[in-house]
Coordinates of C-alpha atoms in Angstrom, one line a residue:
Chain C
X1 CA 0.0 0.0 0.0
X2 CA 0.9 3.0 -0.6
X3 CA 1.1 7.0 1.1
X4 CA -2.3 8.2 1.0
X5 CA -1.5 12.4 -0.3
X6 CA -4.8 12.8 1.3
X7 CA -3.0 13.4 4.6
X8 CA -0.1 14.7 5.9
X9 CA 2.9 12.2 6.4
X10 CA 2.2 10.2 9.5
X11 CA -1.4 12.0 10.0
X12 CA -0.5 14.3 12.1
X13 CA -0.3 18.0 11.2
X14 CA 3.3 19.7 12.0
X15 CA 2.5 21.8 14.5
X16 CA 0.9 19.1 16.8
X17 CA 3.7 17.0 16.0
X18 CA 6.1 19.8 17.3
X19 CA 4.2 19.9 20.2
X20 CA 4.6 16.6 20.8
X21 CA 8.2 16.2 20.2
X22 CA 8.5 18.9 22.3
X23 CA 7.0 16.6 25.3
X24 CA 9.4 13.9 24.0
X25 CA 12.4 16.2 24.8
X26 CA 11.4 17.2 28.2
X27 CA 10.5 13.5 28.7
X28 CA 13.4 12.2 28.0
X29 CA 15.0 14.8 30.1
X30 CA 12.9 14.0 33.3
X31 CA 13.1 10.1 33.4
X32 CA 9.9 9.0 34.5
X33 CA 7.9 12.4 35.0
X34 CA 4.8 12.2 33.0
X35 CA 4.8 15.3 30.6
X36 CA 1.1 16.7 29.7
X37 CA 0.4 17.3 26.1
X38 CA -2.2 18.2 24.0
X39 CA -3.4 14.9 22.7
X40 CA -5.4 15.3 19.8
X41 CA -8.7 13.2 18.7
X42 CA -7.3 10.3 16.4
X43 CA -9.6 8.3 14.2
X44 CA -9.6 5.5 16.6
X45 CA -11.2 5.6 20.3
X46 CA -9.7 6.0 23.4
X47 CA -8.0 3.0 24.7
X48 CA -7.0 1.6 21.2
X49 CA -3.9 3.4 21.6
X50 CA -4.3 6.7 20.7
X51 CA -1.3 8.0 22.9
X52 CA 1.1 5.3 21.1
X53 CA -0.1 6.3 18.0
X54 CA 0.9 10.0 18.3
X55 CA 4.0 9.3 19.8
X56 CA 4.3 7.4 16.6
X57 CA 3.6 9.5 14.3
X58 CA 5.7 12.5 16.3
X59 CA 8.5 9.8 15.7
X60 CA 8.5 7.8 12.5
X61 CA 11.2 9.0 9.3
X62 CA 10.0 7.7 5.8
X63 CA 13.4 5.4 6.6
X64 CA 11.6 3.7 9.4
X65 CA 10.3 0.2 9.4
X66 CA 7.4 0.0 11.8
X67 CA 6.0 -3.1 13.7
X68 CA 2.9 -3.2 16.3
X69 CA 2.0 -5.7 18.7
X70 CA -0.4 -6.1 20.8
X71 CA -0.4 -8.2 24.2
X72 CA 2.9 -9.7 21.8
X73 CA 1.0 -10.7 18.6
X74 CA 1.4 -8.9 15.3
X75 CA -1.6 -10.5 13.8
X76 CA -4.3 -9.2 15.9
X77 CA -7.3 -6.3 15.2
X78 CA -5.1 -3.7 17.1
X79 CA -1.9 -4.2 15.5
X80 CA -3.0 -4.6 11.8
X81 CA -5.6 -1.6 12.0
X82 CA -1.9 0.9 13.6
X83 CA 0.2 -1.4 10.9
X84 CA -2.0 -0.5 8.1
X85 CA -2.8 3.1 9.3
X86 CA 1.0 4.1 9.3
X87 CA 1.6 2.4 6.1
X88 CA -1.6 4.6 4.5
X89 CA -0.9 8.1 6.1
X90 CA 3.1 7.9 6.3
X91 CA 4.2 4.9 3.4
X92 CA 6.4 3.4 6.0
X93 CA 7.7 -0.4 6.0
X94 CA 6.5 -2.7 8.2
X95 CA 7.5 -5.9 9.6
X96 CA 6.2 -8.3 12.3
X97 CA 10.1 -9.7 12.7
X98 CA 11.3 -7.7 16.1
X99 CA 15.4 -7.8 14.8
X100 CA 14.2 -5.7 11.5
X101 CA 12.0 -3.1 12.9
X102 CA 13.4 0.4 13.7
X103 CA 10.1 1.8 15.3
X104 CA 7.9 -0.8 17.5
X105 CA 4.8 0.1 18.9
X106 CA 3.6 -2.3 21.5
X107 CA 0.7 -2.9 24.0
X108 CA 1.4 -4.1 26.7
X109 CA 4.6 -6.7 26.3
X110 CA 8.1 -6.0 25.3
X111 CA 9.1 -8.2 22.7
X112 CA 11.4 -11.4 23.8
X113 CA 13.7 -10.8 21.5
X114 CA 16.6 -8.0 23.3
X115 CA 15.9 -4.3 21.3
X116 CA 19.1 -3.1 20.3
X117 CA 20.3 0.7 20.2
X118 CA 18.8 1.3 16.3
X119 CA 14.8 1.1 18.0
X120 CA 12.6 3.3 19.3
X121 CA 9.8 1.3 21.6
X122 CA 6.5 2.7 21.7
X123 CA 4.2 2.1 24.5
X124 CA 0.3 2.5 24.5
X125 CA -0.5 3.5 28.1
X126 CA -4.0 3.5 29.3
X127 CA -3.4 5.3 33.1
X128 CA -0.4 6.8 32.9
X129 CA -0.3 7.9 36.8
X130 CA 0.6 4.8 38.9
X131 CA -0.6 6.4 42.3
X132 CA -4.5 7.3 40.6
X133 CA -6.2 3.8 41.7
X134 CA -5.0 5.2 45.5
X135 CA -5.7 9.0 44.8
X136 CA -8.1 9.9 42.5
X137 CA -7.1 13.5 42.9
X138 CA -4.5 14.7 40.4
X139 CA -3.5 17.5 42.2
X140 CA -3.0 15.5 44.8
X141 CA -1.2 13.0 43.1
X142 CA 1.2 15.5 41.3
X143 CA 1.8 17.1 45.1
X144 CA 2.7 13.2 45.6
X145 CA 5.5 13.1 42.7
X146 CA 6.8 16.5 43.6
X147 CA 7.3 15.2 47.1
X148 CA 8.3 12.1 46.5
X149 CA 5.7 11.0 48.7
X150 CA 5.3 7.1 47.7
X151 CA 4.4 6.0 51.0
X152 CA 0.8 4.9 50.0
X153 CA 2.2 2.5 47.0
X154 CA 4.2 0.6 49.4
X155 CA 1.4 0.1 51.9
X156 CA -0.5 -1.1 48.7
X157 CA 1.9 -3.8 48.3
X158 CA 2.1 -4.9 51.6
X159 CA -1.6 -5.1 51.9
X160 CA -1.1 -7.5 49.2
X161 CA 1.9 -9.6 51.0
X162 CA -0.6 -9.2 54.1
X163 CA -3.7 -10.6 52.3
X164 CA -2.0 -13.5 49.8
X165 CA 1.2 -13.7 51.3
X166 CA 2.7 -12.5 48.3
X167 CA 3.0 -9.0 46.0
X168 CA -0.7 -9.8 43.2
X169 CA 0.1 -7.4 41.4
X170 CA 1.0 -9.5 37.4
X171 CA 0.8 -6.1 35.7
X172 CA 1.4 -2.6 35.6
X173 CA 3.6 -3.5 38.1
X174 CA 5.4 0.2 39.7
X175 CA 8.7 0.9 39.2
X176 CA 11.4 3.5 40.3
X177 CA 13.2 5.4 37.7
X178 CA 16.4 7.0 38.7
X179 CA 15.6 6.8 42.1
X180 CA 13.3 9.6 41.9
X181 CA 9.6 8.8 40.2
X182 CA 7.6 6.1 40.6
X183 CA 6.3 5.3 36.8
X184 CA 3.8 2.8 35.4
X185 CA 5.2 0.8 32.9
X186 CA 1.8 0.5 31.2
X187 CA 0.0 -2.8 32.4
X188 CA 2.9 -4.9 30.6
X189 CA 3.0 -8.1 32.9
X190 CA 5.4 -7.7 35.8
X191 CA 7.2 -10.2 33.5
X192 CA 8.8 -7.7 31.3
X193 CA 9.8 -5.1 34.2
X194 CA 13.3 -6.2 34.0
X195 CA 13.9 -5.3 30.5
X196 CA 12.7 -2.3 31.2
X197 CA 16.3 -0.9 32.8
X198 CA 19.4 -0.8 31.1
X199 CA 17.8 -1.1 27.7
X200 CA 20.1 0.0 24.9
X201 CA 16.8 1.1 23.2
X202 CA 14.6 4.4 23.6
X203 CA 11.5 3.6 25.3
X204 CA 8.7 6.5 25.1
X205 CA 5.3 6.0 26.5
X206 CA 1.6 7.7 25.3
X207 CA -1.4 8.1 27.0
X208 CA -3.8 9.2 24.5
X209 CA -6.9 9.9 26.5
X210 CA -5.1 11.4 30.1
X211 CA -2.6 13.5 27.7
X212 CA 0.7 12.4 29.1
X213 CA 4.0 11.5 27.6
X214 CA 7.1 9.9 29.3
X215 CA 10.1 8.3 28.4
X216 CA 12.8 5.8 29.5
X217 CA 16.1 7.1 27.9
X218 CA 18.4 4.4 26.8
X219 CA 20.6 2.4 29.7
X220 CA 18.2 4.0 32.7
X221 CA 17.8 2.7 36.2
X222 CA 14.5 1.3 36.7
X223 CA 13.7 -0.9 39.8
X224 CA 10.7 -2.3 40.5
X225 CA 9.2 -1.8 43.9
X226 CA 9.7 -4.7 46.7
X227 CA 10.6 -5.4 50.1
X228 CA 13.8 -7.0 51.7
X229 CA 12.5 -9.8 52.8
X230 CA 9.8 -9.8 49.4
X231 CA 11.9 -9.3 46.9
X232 CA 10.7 -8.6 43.3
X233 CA 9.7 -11.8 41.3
X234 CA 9.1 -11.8 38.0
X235 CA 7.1 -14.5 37.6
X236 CA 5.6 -16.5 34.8
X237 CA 3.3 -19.5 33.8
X238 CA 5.3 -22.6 34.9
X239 CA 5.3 -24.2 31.9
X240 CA 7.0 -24.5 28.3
X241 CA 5.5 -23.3 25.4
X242 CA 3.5 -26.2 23.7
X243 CA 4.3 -24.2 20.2
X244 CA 7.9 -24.3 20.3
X245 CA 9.2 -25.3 23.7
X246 CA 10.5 -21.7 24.8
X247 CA 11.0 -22.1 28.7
X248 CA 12.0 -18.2 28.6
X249 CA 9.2 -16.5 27.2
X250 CA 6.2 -15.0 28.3
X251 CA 3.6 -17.5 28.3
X252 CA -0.9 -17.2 27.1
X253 CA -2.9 -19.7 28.1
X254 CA -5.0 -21.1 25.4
X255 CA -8.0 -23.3 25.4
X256 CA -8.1 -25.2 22.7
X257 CA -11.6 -27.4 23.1
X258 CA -14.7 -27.2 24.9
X259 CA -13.6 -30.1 27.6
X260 CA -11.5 -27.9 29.4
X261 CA -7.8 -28.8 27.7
X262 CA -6.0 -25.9 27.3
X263 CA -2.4 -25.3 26.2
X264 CA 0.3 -22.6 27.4
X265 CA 2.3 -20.5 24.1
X266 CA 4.3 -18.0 23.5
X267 CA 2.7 -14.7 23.6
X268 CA 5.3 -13.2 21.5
X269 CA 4.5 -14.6 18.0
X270 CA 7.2 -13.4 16.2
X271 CA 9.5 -14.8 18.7
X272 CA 7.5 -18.6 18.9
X273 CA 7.4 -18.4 14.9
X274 CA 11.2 -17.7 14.5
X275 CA 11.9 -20.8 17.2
X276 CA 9.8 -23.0 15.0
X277 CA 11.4 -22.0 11.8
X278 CA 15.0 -22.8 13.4
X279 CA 13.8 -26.1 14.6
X280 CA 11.4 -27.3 12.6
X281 CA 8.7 -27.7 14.9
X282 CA 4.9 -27.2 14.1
X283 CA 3.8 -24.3 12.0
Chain N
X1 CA 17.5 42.2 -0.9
X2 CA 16.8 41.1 2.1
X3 CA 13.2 40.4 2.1
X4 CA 14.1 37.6 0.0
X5 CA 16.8 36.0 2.2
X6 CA 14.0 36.4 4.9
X7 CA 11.6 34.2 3.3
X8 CA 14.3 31.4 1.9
X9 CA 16.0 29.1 3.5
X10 CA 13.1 26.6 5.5
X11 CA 12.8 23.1 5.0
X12 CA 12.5 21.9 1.4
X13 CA 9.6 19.4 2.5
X14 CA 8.7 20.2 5.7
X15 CA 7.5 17.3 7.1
X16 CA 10.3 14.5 6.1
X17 CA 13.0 16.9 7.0
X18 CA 11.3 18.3 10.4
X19 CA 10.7 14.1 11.2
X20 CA 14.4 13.4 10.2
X21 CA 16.0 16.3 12.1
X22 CA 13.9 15.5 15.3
X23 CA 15.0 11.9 15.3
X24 CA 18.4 13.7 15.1
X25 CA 17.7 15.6 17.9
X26 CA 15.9 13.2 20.3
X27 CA 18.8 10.5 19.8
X28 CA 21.5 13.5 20.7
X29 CA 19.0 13.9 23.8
X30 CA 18.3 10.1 24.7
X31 CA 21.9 9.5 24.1
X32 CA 24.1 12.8 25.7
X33 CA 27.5 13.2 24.2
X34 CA 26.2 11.8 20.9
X35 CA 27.3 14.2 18.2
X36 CA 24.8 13.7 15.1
X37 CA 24.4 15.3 11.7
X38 CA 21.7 17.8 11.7
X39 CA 20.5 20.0 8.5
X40 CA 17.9 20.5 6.0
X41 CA 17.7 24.8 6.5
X42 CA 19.7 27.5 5.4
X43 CA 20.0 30.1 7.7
X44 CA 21.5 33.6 7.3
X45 CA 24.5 34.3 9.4
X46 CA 25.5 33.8 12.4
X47 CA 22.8 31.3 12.7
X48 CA 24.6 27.7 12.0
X49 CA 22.9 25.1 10.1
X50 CA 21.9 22.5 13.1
X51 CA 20.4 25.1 14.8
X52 CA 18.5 26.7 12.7
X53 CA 16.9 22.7 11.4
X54 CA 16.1 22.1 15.3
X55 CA 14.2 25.7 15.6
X56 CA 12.4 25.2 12.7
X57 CA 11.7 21.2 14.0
X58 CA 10.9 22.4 17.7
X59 CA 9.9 26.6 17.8
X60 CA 6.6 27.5 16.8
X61 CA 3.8 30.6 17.8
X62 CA 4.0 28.5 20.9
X63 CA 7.1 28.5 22.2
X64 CA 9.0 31.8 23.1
X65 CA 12.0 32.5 22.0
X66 CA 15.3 34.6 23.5
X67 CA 18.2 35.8 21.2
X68 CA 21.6 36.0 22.8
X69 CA 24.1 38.8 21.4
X70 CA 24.9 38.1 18.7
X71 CA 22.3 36.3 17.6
X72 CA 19.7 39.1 18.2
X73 CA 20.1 40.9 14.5
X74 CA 17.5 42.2 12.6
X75 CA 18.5 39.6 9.8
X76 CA 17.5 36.4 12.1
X77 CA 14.4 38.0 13.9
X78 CA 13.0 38.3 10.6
X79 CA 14.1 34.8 9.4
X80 CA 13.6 33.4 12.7
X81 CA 9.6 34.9 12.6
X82 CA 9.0 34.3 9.4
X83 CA 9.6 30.4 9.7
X84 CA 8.7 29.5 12.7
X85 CA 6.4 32.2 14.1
X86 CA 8.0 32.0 17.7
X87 CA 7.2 35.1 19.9
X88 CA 11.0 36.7 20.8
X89 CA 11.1 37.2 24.5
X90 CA 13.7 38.7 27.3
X91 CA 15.4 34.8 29.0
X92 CA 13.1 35.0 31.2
X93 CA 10.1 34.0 29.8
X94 CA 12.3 32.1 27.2
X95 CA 10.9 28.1 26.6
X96 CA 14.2 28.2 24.1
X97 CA 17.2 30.5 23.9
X98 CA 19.7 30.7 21.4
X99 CA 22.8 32.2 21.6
X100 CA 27.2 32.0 22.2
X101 CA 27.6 30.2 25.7
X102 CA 28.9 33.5 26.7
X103 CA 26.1 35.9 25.4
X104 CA 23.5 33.1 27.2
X105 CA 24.8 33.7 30.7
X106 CA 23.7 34.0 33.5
X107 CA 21.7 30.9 33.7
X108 CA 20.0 32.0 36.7
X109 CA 18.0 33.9 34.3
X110 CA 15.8 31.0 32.7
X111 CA 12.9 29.1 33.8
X112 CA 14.1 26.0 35.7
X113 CA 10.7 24.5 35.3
X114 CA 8.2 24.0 39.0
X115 CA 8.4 20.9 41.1
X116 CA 5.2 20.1 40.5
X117 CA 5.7 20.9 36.5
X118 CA 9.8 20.2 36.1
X119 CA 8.9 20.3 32.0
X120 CA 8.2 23.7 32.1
X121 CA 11.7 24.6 31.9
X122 CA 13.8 26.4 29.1
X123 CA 16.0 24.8 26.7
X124 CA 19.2 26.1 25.8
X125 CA 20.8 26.3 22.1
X126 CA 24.4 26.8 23.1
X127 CA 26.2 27.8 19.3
X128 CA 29.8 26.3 19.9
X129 CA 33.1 26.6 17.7
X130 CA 33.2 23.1 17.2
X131 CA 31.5 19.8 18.8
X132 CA 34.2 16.5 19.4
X133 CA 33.9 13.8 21.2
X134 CA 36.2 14.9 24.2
X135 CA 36.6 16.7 27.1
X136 CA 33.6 16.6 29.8
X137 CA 33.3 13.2 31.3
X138 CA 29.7 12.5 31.0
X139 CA 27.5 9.6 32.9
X140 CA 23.6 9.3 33.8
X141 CA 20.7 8.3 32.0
X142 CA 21.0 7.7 28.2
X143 CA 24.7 6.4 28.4
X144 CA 26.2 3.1 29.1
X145 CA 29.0 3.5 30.7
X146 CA 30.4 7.0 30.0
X147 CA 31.0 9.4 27.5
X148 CA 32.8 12.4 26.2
X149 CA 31.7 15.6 24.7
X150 CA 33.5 18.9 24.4
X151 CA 31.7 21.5 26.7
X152 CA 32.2 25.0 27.1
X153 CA 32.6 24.3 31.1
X154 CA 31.9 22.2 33.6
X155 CA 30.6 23.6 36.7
X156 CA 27.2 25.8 35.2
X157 CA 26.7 22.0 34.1
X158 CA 27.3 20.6 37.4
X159 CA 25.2 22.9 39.1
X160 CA 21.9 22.2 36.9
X161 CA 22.3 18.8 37.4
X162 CA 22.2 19.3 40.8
X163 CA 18.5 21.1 41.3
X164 CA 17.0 17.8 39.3
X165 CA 14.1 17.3 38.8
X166 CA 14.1 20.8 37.8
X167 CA 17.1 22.5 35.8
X168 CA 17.8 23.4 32.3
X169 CA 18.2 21.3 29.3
X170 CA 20.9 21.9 26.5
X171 CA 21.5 21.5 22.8
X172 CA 24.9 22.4 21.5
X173 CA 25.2 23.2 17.8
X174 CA 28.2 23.6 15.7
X175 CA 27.7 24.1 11.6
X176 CA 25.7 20.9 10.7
X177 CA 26.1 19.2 13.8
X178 CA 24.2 18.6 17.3
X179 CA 24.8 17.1 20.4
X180 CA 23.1 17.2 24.0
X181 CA 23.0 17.4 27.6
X182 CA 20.2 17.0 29.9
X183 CA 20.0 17.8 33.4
X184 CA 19.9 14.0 34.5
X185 CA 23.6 14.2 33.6
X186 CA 26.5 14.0 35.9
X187 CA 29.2 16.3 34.5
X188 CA 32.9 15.9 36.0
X189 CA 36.3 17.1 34.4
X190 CA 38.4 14.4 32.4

């Protein structure tokens, strides 16, 4: 397919894309501080990944190659419908193979395969402020950032360790970026938190509907929250992938009949098909 | 004639060049003491090429603008106004200033940004002689280990990093080349 000269490249018209490269800057600048912008109505609804796709379009070159998951698969509604709007409004490639794509837009996982220092990882983020689910208030919780107050997300956790004896929380799990803000990683499962530090890749986050930015600048601190004697645990399905055997990868569970059988795969397709194509093992 | 130099000299396409020269710019930010290429305008003098491509990418009606010494001629307001549009403003009020790293000073003069809003903070376009990849020892966010970059000092740099979150961020240009330094970097003396 190819640029549609109906539009601007990438959609977006310059001066909102200067306003949000702007945000980028500062965010980049401020590890972890969520930058307001002026998100604009996209022709998607909220929580398809409006913020992602902005950031996208504030981001993508005509050099680019662009890949979207979503929850790890390139072949589902979300990720074709970004795909094929990018390839229409700004003639980009696109790939679903991780290694080839400068530009990835995800929701919710980061892909198995390690980014390198060529690629930009885009992040959908539905509630950007990890404190709102305890303070609805967003003065209050922006009083919170500025003082570093962070109290009230450690007694979250411990109410969990005090309830099931252990941290719940799979997803959206908080971290601590530079030692100074607490940031929501967007509800990837607590899985992926370690990759999240020390990436050689730029990691920018959009929040489409509650109009923040924020960014992870390449090789950052990030530590996700715990206790001594609970440390973090990033903890998976235990089980292999019935697909391709993976024992390191983030795992869906599938049901696969109506009697109940269900198997465990990869939730990173393009990493479960490239295992398969080295081995041989079932398409 | 100058009207004609006034309205010359902008992007060719404006929205491939503005995309390229920002990816320019936000790797030299991601990455501080990266030095990458950076054109696509043509600027009348003393404005260089890099940054005169990252005003026209970044400075809009929006965002006020300060002119250092010598970069306050009639010449550039006019250029400056014509393609971008960017109100030009004493440093105070200033979200970018442009100038020598002399003529910019004192830096106690530019918004350092809130604690409750540490974006709303000015960000320098320091013209230099020359950028290299030495001098400053640089660590923080952004780089793996360490890095170099030439700087025009040290302490003004350690000082800003110091008052993070808040603080000033930095662009240096130098004919058709950028690099950057934001104020989550530790600056020490090689």
């Amino acid at each position: 397919m190819t640029q549609s000269d109906q539009y601007n490249f990438a959609y977006l018209d310059e001066q909102t894309k200067r306003m949000i490269r702007r945000a980028l800057l500062k965010g980049l600048a401020i590890p972890g501080y969520q930058v307001p912008f002026a998100s604009r109505e996209m022709p998607m609804p909220y929580g398809w990944g409006t913020g992602g796709v902005q950031v996208s379009a504030a981001c993508l070159t005509p050099e680019d190659t662009l890949k979207v998951i979503d929850q790890g698969a390139d072949d589902t509604t979300n990720a074709v419908s970004i795909r094929k709007f990018f390839e229409r409004t700004a003639g980009v490639a696109t790939t679903e193979h991780t290694p080839d794509a400068s530009l990835i837009q995800t929701r919710h996982r980061i892909p198995e395969t390690p980014l390198t220092q060529d690629q930009i990882l885009v992040y959908q983020v539905p509630i950007p402020e990890p404190l709102r689910f305890l303070e609805p208030r967003e003065t209050e919780t922006r009083k919170m950032h500025e003082l570093q107050e962070y109290g009230l997300m450690h007694v979250r956790l411990y109410e969990d360790i005090a309830q099931h004896g252990h941290i719940a929380t799979a997803y959206a799990y908080p971290v601590r970026v530079e030692g100074r803000y607490v940031m929501d990683p967007s509800p990837i499962p607590k899985f992926d938190n370690p990759k999240l530090g020390d990436c050689p890749a730029i990691q920018l986050f959009g929040a489409g509907r509650e109009q923040r930015i924020y960014a992870l600048p390449p090789y950052t601190q990030v530590v996700s929250l715990d206790f001594d004697d609970h440390p973090f645990d990033p903890s998976k399905a235990d089980h292999d992938c019935a697909l391709c055997g993976a024992a390191d990868s983030y795992l869906d569970e599938v049901i696969v009949d109506d009697r109940g059988g269900r198997i465990f795969v990869c939730s990173d397709t393009d990493y479960c098909a490239g295992r398969r194509a080295e081995t041989g093992g079932p398409e | 004639m100058q009207h004609a130099t006034t309205l010359q000299g902008g992007f060719a396409d404006a929205a491939p060049d503005a995309a390229r020269a920002f990816r320019a710019a936000m790797t030299a930010m991601a990455r501080p003491g990266t030095i990458v290429d950076m054109a696509g305008a043509t600027p009348p003098a003393p404005l260089s090429v890099a940054a005169a491509t990252l005003l026209l990418t970044l400075a809009d009606r929006e965002t006020p603008l300060h002119l250092a010494g010598r970069h306050d001629t009639p010449d550039l307001r006019a250029w400056l106004t014509f393609h971008t549009g960017a109100p030009l403003v004493a440093a105070a009020d200033a979200m970018f200033a442009l100038g020598d790293w002399a003529a910019l000073q004192p830096l106690h003069g530019y918004a350092i940004g809130r604690a409750d809003y540490p974006d709303r903070s000015a960000t320098l376009i320091v013209e230099c002689d020359d950028l290299s990849p030495d001098g400053a020892h640089l660590t923080g966010p952004g780089i793996k280990d360490s890095a170099t970059l030439s700087l025009p000092e040290i302490a003004a740099f350690q000082a800003n990093a110091a008052l993070f979150p808040l603080g000033l961020d930095f662009f240096f240009t130098a004919g058709a080349q950028l690099a950057a330094l934001p104020r989550t970097t530790k600056v020490r003396a090689a």
